[in-house]
XYZ file of C-alpha atoms in Angstrom:
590
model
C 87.644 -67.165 4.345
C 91.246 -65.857 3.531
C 91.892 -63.143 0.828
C 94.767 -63.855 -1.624
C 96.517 -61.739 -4.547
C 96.782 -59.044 -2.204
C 98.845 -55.963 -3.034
C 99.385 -52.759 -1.508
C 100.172 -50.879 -4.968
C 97.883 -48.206 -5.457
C 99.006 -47.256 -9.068
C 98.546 -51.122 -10.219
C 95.221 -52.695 -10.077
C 95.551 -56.850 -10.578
C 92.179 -57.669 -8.685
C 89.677 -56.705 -6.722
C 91.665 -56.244 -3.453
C 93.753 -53.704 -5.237
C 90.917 -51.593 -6.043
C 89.795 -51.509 -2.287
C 93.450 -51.488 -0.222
C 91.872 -50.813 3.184
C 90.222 -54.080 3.195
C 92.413 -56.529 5.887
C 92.203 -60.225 6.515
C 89.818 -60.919 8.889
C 92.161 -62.722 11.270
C 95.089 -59.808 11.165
C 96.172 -58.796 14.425
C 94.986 -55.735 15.714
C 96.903 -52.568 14.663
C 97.784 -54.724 11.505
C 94.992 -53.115 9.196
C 94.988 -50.248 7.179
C 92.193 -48.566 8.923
C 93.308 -48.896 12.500
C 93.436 -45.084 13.846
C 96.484 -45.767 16.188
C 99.251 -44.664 13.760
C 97.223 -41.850 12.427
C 96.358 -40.957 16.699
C 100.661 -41.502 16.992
C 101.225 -39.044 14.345
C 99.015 -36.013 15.597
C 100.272 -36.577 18.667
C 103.624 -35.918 17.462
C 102.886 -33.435 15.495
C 101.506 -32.067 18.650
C 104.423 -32.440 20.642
C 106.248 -30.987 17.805
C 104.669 -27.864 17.634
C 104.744 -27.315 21.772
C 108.267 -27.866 21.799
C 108.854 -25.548 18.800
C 106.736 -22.880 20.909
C 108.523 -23.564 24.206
C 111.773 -22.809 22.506
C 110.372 -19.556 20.590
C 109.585 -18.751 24.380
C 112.509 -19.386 25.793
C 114.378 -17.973 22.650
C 112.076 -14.292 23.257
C 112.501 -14.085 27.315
C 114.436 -11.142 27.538
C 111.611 -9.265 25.518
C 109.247 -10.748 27.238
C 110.278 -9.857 30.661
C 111.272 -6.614 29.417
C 107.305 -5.994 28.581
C 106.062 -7.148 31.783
C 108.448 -5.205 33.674
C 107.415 -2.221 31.694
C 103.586 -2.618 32.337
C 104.160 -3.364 35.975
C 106.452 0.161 36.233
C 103.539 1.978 34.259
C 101.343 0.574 36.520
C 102.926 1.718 40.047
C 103.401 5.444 38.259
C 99.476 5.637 39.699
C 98.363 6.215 42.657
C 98.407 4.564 45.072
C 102.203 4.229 44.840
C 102.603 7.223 42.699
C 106.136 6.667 41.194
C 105.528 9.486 38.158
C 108.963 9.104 37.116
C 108.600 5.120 36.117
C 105.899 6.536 33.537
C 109.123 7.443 31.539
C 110.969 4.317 32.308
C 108.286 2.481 31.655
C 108.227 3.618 27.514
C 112.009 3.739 27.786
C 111.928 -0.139 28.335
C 108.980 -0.642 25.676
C 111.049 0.972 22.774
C 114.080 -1.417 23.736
C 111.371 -4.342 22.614
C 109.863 -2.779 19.776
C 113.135 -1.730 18.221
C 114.838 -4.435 18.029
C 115.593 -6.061 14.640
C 113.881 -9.508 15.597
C 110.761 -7.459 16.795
C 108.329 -8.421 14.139
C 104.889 -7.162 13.040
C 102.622 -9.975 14.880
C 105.584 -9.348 17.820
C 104.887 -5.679 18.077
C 101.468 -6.443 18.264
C 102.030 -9.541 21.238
C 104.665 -7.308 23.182
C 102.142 -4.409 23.383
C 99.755 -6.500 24.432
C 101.651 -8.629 26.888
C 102.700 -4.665 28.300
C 99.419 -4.190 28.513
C 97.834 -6.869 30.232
C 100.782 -6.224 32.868
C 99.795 -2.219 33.256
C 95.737 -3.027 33.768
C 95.284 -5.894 35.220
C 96.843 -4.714 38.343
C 95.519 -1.051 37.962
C 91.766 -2.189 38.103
C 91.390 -4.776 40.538
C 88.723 -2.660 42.043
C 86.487 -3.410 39.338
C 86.388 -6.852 40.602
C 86.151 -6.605 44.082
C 82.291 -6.642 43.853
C 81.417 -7.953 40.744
C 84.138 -10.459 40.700
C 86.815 -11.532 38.419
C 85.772 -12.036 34.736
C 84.408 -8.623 34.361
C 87.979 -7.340 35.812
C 89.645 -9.697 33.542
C 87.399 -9.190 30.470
C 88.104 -5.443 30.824
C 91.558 -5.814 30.538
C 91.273 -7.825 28.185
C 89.710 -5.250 26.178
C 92.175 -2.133 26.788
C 95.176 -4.196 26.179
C 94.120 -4.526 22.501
C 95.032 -0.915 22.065
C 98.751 -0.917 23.240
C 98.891 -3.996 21.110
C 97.829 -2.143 18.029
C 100.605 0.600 18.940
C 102.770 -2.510 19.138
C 102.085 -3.220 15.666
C 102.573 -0.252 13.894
C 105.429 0.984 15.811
C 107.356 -1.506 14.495
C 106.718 -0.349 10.905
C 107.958 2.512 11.792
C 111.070 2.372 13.963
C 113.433 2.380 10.764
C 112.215 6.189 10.575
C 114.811 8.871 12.321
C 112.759 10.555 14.234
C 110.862 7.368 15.351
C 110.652 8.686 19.283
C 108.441 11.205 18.047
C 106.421 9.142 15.609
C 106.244 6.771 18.469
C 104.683 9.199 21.016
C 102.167 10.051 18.236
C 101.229 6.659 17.747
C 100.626 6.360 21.972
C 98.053 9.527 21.390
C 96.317 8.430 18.475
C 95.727 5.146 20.606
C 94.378 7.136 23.912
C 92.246 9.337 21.982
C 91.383 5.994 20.622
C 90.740 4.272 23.773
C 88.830 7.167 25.004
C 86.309 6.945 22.387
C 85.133 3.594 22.131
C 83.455 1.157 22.703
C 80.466 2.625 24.482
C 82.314 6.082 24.898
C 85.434 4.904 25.887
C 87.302 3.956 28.789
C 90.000 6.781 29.633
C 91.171 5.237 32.816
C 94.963 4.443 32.452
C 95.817 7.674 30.269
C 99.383 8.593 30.860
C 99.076 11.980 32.186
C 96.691 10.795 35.037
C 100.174 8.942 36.154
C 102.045 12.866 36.743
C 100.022 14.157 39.377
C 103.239 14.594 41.529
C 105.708 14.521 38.673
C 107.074 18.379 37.155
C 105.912 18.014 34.249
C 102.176 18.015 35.541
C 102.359 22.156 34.272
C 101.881 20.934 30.456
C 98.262 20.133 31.627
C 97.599 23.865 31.634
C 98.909 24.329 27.921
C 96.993 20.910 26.501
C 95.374 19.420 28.740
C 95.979 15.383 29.785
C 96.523 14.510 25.682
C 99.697 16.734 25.512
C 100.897 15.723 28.906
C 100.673 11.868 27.462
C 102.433 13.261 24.739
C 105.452 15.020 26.749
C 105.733 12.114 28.841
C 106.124 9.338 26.266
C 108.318 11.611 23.928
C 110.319 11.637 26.719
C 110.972 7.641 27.872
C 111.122 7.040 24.053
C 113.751 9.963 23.325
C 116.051 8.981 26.673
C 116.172 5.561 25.135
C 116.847 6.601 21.770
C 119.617 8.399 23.416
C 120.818 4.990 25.107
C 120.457 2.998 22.169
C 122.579 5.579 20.190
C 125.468 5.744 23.145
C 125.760 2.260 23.345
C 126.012 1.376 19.573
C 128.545 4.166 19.509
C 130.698 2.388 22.142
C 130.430 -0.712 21.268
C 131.379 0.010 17.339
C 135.025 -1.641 16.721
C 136.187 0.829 14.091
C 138.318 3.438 15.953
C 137.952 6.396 13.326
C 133.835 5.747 13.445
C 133.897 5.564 17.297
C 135.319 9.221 17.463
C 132.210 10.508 15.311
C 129.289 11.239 18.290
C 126.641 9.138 18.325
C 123.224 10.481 16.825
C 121.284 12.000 19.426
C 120.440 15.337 18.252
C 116.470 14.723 17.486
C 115.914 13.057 20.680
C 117.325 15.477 22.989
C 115.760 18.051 20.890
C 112.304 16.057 21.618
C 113.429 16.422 25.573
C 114.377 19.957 25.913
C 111.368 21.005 24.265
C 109.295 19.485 26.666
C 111.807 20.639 29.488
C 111.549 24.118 28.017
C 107.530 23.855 27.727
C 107.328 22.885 31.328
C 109.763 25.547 32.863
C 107.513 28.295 30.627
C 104.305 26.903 32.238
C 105.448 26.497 35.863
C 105.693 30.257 37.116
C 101.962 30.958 36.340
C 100.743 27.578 37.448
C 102.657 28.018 41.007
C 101.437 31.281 40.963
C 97.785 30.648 40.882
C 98.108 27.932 43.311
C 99.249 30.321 45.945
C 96.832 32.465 46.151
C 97.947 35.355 44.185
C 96.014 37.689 42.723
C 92.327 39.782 42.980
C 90.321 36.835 42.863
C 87.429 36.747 44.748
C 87.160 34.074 47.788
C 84.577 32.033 49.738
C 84.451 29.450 52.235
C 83.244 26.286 50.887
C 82.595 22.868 53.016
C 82.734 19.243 51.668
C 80.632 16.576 53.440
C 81.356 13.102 53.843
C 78.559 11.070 55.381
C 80.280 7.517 54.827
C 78.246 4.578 54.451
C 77.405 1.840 56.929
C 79.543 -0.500 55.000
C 81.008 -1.355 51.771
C 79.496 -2.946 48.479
C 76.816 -3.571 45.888
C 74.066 -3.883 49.059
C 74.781 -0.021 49.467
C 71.723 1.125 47.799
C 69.844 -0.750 50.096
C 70.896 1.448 52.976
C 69.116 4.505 51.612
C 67.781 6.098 54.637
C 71.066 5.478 56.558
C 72.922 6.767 53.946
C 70.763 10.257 53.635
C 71.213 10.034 58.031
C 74.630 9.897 57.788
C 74.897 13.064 55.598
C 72.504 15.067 57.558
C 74.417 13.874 60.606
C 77.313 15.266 59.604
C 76.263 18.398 58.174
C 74.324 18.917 61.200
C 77.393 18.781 63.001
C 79.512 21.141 60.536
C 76.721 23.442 61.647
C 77.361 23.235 65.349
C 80.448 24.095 64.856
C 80.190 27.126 62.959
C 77.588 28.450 65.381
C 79.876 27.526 68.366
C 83.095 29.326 66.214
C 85.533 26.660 65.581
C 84.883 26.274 61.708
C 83.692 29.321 59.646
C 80.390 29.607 57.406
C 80.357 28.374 54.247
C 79.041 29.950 51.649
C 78.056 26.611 49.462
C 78.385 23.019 50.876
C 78.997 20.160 48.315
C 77.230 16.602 49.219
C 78.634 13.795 47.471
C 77.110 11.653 44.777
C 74.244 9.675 46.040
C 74.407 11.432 49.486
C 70.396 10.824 49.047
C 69.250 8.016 47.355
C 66.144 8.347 48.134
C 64.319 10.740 45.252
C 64.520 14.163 47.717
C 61.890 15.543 44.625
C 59.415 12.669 45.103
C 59.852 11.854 48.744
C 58.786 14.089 51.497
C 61.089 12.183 54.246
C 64.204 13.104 52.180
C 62.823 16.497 51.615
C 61.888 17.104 55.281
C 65.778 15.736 56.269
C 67.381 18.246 53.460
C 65.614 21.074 54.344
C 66.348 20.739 58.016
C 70.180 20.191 57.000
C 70.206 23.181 54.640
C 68.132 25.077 57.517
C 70.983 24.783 59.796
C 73.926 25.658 57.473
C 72.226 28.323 56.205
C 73.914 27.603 52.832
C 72.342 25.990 49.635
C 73.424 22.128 49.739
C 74.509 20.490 46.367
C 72.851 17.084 46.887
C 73.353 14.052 44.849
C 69.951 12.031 44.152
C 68.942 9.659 42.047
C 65.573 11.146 40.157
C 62.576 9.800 38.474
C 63.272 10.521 34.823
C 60.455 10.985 32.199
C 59.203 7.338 31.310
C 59.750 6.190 34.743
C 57.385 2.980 35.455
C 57.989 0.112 36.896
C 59.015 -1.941 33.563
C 61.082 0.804 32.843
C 62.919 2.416 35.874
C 64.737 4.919 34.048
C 66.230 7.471 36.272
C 68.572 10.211 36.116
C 71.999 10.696 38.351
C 71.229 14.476 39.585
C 73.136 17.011 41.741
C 70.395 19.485 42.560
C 71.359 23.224 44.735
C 69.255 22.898 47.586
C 68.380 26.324 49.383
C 67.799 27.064 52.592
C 64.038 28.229 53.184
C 63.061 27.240 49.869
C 64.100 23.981 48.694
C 65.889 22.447 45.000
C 66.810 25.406 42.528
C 68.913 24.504 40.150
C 70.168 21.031 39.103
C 72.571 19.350 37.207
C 71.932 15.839 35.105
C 75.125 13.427 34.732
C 75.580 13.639 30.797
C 78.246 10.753 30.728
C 76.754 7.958 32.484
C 78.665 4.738 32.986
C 77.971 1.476 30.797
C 78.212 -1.218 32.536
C 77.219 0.160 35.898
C 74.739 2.803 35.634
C 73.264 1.714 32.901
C 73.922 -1.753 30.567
C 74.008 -2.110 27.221
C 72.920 -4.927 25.302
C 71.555 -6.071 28.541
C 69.899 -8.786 27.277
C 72.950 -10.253 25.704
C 75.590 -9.447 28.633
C 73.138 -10.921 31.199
C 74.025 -14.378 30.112
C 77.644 -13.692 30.701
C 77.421 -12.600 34.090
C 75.299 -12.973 37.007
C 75.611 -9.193 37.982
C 74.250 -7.768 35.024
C 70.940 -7.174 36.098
C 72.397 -5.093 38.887
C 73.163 -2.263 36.456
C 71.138 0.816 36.757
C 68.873 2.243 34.282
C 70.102 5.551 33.552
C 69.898 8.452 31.288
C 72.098 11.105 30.296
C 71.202 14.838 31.049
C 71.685 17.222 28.554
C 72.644 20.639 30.750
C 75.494 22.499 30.646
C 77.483 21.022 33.231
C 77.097 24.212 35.436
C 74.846 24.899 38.699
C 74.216 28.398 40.605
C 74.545 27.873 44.467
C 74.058 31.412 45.929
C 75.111 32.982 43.466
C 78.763 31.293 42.611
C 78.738 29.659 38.873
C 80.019 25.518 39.902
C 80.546 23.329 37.340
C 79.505 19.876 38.270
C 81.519 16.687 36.860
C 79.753 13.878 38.736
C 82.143 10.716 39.148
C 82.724 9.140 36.279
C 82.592 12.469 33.899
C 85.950 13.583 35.615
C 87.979 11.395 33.656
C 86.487 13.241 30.110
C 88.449 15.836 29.149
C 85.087 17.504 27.453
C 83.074 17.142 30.956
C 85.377 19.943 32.789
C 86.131 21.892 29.962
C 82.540 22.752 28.672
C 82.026 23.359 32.654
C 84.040 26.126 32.833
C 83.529 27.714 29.197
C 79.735 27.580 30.285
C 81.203 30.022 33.149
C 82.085 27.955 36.150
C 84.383 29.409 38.620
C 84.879 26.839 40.866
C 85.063 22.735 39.980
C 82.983 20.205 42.333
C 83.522 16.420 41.401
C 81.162 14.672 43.553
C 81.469 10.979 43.818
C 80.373 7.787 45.071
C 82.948 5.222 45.626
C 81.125 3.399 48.228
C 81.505 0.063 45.086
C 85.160 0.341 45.040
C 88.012 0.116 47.605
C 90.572 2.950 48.366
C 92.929 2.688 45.148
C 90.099 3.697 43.240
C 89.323 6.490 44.856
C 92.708 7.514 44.642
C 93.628 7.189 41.635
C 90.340 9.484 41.125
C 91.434 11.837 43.491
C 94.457 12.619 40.338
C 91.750 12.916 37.893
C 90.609 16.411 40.002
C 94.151 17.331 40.913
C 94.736 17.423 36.758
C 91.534 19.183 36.080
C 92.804 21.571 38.795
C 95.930 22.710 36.671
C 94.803 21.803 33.408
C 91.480 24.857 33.657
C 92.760 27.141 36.392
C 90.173 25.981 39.142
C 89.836 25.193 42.578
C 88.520 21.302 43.040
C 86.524 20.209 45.297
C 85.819 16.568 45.836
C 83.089 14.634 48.011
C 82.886 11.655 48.331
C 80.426 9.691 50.383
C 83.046 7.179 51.717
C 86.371 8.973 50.937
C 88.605 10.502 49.476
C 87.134 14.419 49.635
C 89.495 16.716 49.170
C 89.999 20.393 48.178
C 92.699 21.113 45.590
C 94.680 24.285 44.436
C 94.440 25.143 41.115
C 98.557 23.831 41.065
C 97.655 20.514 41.664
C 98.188 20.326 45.805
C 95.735 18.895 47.891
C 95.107 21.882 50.435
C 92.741 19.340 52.871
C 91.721 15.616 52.385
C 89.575 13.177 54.555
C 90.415 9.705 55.467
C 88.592 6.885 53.448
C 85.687 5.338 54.546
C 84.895 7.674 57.521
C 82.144 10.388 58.221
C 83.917 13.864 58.008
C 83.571 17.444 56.318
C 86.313 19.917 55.181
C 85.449 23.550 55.784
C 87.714 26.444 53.987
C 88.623 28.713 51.900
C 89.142 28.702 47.905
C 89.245 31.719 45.344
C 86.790 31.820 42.081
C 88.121 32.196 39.112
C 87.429 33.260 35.449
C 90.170 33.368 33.407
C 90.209 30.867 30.221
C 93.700 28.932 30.140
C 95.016 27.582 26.991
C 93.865 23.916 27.455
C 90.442 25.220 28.064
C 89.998 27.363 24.964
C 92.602 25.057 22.652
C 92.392 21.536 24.304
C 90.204 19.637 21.426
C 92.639 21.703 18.617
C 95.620 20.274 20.556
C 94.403 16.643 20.772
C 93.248 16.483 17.143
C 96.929 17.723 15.858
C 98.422 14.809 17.966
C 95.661 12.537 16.584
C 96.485 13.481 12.907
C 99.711 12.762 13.891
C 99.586 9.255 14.995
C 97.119 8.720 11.601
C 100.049 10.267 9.671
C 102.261 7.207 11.149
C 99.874 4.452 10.364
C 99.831 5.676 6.812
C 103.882 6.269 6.629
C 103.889 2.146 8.250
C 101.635 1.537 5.396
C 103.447 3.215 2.633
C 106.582 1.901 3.814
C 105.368 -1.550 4.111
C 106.199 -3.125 0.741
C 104.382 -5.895 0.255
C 101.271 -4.147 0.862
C 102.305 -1.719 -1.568
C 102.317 -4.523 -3.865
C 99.290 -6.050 -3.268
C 98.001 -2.987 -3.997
C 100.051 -2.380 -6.913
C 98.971 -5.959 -8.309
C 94.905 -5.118 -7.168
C 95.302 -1.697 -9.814
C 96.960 -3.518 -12.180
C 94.316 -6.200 -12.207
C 91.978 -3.986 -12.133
C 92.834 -1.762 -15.417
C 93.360 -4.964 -17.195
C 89.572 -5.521 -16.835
């Protein structure tokens, strides 16, 4: 039956079918009624196409900052080893203040460039973490410590307008590595800046501050060579004749550089100095063993007994050719992290093997095991990461507990929620931090002991040697990782070396070992992933440098720094100053 009287007037009501519009004849063509979704369907999807083109042309419109970001992250990236191009380090922050000073730079685009830089500095840096756990927990990672260059972003830009922003800049970049080396789950210092300067001249600020003030030096220094730029170029391109022959303003920044030129060229002489030698310093020969392991990967643990041969093997070897002359006798020989992981305390095969090795040398071993730790059962295989002095005759002495053990790989938190997300969760060990003093007593030399992962905490080596240590030994197990990794650890003992006066040694059970001068040089190394030992001499030391006795002091001035720019980006940022004008206002009118 047909409708009639209909109209489509919503303010007028003259019958029923005005009360209830979206009622249609019943023969209407479809599309014809009011309810039909295809127009409403037609408009979203050109709103839709709206908004990507609008986003495509914001893209295309940003490019040059873009690229610019990338670029940067990529030249931070390749100022690690393995390429080792320190000097892009400076280039790289050189080309991030061009994006984050620029008047079109906004807030939310400070934050996006910073992470964009990001994402282009670690994703490439830590492809090792996939290579046996695959690519989400690579990615995810990333991910993560991108966030904190992004938050630089951000509040750099609410600062730039300040003179002396290079400097407020490089405080920023500290407040966010102290930041990133604190949390989550301890931190994640991989990536700090100073890491990067292993071959670069200004490596000698380690010694005054540790790898915080050589961040420091080297941002201040891309950000102040680019203020200098920016200055020049304004100052050329300015049309006014009688303002072009005023000089452009680049007093602060080149300040900012020669102090950290100056600073360098003070600390250089006595770092140099140490490094060759001079002085009354006691020496010993100490030997590094590299067992290798029969191959690569997660499945490593399951090659326990070969692993343990492989060590004794080679050690056994060392031996014959001390007694046959061609190497000298070592005083102390360093075994690398999970040289035996087997427990040698609970298992008498691993004992027997040790003490036959140790026999031979006639030197105390340091031998990484993994031990039984109080608790142990089967529901609960808690275990401790151990480097224990193994003498000759009479077995373990002394013994050192890893304090900073790894999340994510030697031990999970939140396992139960994290083992959803990823297949390889359950591979995570159980352990538990030790609670020593970072310092061991092989015949009678004080060695303090960062295992692995503690090397890249600044408070690992330094309570080492202010608990006495006279000689550093960083022994490792990269048998999980590829060759980058372990040598882009291999510059986490070369800065320890400068940064606390110390002779390094490093084992590792498939590469790199090395022994390092207390300058930074590597004075013997061993190929990766191939049974070896290094056999020489090193001198102990005792004196206290001032990154040793000052480091935390140091870092916490260029933390309160950076804080003291977030709250100048605050103050200065005026419509939260009047929010929070309207908020007290409010408030006293209540």
């Amino acid at each position: 039956m047909a409708k009639s009287g209909r109209r489509r007037e919503w303010g007028r009501a003259t019958d029923d079918t005005d009360i209830f519009p979206a009622v249609a004849d019943d023969d209407a063509e479809p599309g014809d009624r009011e309810d039909d979704p295809k127009p409403a369907e037609s408009d979203k999807l050109a709103e839709v196409r709206s908004r990507l083109k609008r986003f495509g042309q914001q893209v295309v419109d940003r490019l040059p900052q873009l690229s610019v970001a990338i670029v940067a992250g990529l030249a931070l990236c390749v100022s690690f080893p393995p390429f080792g191009w320190w000097y892009l380090a400076i280039a790289a922050f050189g080309l991030l203040a061009w994006v984050l000073t620029r008047e079109s730079t906004t807030l939310a685009g400070g934050f996006g460039y910073g992470f964009l830089f990001g994402l282009a500095f670690y994703l490439p840096l830590l492809p090792w973490i996939g290579g046996f756990v695959g690519a989400f927990p690579w990615f995810v990672l990333s991910v993560l410590e991108a966030l904190f260059p992004a938050l630089f972003g951000l509040v750099a830009v609410a600062v730039r307008r300040r003179s002396a922003w290079p400097f407020w800049f490089a405080a920023l970049w500290a407040l966010q590595e102290w930041l990133k080396s604190t949390v989550p789950f301890g931190g994640f210092p991989w990536g700090v800046v100073g890491f990067s300067q292993t071959d670069g001249p200004l490596l000698a600020i380690a010694q005054l501050g540790g790898a915080p003030l050589l961040s420091f030096a080297v941002v201040l220094t891309g950000f102040s060579l680019a203020a200098i730029i920016f200055e020049v170029v304004k100052w050329w391109r300015h049309t006014d004749d009688s303002q072009k022959a005023t000089p452009p303003a680049v007093v602060l920044p080149g300040v900012c550089i020669s102090a950290v030129l100056l600073t360098t060229a003070v600390a250089w002489p006595h770092v140099r100095q140490s490094g060759l030698g001079a002085g009354d310093d006691p020496a010993i020969t100490v030997a590094v063993v590299q067992g290798n392991v029969p191959r690569l990967g997660l499945e490593f643990n399951a090659q326990r007994r070969a692993v343990l041969d492989n060590h004794v093997r080679e050690t056994l070897q060392l031996a014959d050719d001390v007694h046959a002359g061609r190497a000298p006798q070592p005083m102390v020989v360093i075994w690398p992290e999970n040289s035996s992981d087997i427990d040698p305390l609970a298992n008498p095969d691993a004992r027997d093997e040790i003490s036959a090795a140790a026999a031979a040398i006639n030197a105390p071993i340091l031998v990484g095991g993994v031990v039984a730790a109080p608790g142990y059962g089967p529901d609960n295989p808690v275990s401790t990461n151990s480097v224990i002095v193994w003498n000759p005759g009479t077995g373990p002495a002394d013994r050192h507990d890893k304090r900073i053990v790894q999340p994510f790989g030697e031990y999970l938190p939140w396992r139960g929620f994290f083992r959803h997300l990823s297949s390889y969760a359950d591979r995570a060990g159980y352990f538990v931090p030790g609670n020593g003093n970072g310092v061991v007593n092989a015949a009678g030399v004080p060695i303090g002991v960062t295992t692995c992962w503690e090397v890249i905490f600044d408070r690992a080596a330094r309570e080492s040697v202010q608990n006495g240590a006279q000689l550093l030994a960083v022994p490792s197990n990269n048998a999980t990782f590829d060759e980058a990794m372990s040598e882009q650890q291999l510059a986490f003992g070369r800065l320890r070396a400068v940064e606390h006066d110390r002779y390094v040694v490093v084992a590792g059970t498939t590469g790199i070992s090395a022994i390092i001068a207390p300058d930074g040089r590597e004075l013997a190394h061993t190929a990766f992933f191939e049974p070896a030992y290094l056999d020489m001499q090193v001198r102990l030391k005792t004196q206290l440098t001032p990154a040793t006795r000052w480091g935390p002091v140091v870092q916490g001035l260029l933390v309160a720094l950076g804080v003291a720019a977030v709250i100048t980006a605050i103050l200065h940022n005026g419509s939260f100053v009047r929010r929070l004008g309207r908020r007290s206002k409010d408030e006293g009118a209540t």
